[in-house]
PDB file of C-alpha atoms in Angstrom:
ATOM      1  CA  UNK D  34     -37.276 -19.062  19.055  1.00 51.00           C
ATOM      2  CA  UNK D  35     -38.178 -21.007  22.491  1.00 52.00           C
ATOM      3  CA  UNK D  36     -40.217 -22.903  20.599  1.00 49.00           C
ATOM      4  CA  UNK D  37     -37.167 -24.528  18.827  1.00 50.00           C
ATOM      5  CA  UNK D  38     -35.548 -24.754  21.451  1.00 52.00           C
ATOM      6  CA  UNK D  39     -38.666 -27.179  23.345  1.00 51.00           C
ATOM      7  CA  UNK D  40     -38.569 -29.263  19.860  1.00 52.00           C
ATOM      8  CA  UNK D  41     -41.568 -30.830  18.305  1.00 50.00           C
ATOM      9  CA  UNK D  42     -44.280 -32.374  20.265  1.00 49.00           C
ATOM     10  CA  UNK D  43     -43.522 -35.697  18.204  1.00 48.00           C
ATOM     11  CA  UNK D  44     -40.277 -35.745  19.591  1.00 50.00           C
ATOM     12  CA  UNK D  45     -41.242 -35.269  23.213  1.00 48.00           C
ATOM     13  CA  UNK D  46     -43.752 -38.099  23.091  1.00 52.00           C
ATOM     14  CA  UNK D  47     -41.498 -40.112  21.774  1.00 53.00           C
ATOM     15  CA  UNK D  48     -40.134 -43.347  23.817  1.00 55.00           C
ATOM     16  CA  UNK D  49     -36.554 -43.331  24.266  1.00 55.00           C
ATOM     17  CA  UNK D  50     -34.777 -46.348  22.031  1.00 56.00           C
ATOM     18  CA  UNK D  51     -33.509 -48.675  24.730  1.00 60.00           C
ATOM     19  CA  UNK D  52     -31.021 -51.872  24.297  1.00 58.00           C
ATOM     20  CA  UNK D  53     -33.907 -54.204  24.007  1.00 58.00           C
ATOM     21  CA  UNK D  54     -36.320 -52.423  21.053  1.00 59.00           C
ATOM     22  CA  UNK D  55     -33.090 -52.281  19.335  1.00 61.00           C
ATOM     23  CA  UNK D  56     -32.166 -55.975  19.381  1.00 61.00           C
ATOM     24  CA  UNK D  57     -35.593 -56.747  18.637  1.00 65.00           C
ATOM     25  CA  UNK D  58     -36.076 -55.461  15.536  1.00 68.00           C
ATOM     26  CA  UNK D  59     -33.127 -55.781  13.886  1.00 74.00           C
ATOM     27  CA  UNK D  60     -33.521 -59.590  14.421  1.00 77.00           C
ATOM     28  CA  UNK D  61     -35.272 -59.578  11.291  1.00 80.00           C
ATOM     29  CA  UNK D  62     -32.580 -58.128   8.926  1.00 81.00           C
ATOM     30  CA  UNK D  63     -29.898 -60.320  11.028  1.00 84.00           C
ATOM     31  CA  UNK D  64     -31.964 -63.494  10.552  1.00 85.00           C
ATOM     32  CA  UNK D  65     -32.653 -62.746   6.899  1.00 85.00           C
ATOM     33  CA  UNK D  66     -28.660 -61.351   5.934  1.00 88.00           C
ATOM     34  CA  UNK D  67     -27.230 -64.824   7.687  1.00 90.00           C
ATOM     35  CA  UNK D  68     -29.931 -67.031   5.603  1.00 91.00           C
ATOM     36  CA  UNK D  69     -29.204 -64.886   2.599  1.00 91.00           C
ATOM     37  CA  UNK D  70     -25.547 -64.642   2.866  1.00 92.00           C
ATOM     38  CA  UNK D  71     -25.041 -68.622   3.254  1.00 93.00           C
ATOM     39  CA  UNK D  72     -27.579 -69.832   0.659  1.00 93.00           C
ATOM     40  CA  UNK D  73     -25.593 -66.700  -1.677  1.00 93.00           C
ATOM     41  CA  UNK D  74     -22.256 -68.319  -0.830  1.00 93.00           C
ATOM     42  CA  UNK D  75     -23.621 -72.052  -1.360  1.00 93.00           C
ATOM     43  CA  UNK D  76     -25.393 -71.169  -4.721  1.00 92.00           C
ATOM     44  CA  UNK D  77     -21.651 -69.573  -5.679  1.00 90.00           C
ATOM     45  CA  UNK D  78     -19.660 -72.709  -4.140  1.00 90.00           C
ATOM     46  CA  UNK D  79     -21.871 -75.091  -6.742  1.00 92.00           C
ATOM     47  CA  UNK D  80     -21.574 -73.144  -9.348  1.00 89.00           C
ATOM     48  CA  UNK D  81     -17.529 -72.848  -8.952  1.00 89.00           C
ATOM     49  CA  UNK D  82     -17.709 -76.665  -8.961  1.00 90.00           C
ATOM     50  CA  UNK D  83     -19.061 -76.931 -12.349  1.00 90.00           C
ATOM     51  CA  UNK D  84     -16.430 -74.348 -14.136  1.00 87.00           C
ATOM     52  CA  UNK D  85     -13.321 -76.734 -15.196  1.00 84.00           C
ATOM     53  CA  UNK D  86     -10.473 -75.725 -13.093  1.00 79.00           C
ATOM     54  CA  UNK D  87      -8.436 -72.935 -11.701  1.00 82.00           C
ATOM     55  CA  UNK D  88      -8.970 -69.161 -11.813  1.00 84.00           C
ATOM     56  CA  UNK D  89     -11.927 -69.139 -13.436  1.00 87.00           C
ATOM     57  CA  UNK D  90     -13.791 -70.997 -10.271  1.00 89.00           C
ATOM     58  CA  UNK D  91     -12.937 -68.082  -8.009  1.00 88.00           C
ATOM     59  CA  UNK D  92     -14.291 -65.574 -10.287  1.00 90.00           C
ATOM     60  CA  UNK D  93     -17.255 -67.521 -10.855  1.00 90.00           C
ATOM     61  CA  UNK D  94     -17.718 -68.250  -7.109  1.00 90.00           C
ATOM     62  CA  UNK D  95     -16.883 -64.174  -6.045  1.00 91.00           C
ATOM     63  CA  UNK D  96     -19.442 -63.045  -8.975  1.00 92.00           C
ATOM     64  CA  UNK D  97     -22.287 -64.990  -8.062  1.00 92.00           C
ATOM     65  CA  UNK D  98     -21.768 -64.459  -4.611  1.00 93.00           C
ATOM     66  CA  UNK D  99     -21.485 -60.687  -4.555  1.00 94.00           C
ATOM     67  CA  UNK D 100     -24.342 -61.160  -7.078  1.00 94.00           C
ATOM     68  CA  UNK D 101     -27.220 -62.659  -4.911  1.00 92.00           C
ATOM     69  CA  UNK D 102     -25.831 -61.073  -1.659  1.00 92.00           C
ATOM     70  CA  UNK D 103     -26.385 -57.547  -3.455  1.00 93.00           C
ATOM     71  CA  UNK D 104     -29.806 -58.500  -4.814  1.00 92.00           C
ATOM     72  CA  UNK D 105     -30.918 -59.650  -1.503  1.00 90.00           C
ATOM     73  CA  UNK D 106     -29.465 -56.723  -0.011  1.00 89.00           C
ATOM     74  CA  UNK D 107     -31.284 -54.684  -2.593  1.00 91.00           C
ATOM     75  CA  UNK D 108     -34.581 -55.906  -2.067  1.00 86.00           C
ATOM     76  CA  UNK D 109     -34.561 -55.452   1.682  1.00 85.00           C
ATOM     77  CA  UNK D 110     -33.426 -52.352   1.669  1.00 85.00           C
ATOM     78  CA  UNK D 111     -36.102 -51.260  -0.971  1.00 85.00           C
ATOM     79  CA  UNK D 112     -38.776 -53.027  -0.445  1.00 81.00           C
ATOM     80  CA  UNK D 113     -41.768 -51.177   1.935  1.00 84.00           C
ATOM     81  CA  UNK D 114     -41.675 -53.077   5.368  1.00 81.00           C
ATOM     82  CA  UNK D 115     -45.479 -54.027   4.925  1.00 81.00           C
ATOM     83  CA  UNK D 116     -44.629 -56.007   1.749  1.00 82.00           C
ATOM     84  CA  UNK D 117     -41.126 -57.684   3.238  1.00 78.00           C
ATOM     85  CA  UNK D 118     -42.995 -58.871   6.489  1.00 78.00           C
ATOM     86  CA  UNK D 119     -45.974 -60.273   4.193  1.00 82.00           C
ATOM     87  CA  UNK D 120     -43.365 -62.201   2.034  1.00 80.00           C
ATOM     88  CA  UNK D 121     -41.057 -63.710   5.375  1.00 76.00           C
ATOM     89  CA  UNK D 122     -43.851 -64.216   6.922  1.00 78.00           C
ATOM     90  CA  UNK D 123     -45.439 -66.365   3.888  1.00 80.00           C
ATOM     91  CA  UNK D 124     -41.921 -67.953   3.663  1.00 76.00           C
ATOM     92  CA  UNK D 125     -42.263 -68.971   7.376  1.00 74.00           C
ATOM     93  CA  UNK D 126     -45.408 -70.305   7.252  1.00 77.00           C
ATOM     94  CA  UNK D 127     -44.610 -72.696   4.487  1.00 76.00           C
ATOM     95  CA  UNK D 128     -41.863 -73.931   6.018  1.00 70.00           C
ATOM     96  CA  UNK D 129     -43.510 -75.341   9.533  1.00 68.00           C
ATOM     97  CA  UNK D 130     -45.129 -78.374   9.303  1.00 71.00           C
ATOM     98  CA  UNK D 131     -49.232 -78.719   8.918  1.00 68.00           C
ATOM     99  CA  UNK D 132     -51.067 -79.604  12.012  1.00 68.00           C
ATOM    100  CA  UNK D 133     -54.042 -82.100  10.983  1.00 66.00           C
ATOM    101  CA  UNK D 134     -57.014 -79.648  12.599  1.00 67.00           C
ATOM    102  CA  UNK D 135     -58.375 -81.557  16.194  1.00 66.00           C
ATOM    103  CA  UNK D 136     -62.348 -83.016  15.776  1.00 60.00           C
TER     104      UNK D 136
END
């Protein structure tokens, strides 16, 4: 019973979370949500513009919306860390401009 009571050695090696470690890595998932929520609102914008009129543009606009949003949120939340950092980081890396290698 005072073994319980000391709790695991895991847990008494542990680092204490601070403010910082915190921030830091949920950058990631706010970095990704913001891209993902305004490229999910813009893909549902365009495709409200090409519906004829009215009612029907809202729907169209809230269902693809909610649509990618979830599917992003989806995949985040069940992809395996190693694989989401491989694909960002893949994403990031095609995105910044090639440096012509120094002779």
């Amino acid at each position: 019973m005072g073994d319980r009571a000391k709790g695991s050695s895991s847990e008494r090696t542990r680092k204490p979370h601070t403010r910082g470690s915190s921030i830091t890595s949920a950058a990631p998932l706010a970095l990704y949500a913001t891209v993902m929520g305004g490229l999910a609102v813009g893909v549902g914008a365009l495709a409200a513009l090409l519906v004829p009129a009215g009612e029907a543009r809202a729907v169209v606009w809230l269902a693809l919306t909610v649509l990618i949003a979830g599917a992003a949120g989806l995949w985040w939340g069940l992809t395996p860390v190693s694989d989401r950092l491989r694909v960002l980081h893949r994403a990031l890396a095609s995105a910044q401009p090639r440096r012509s290698p120094h002779h």
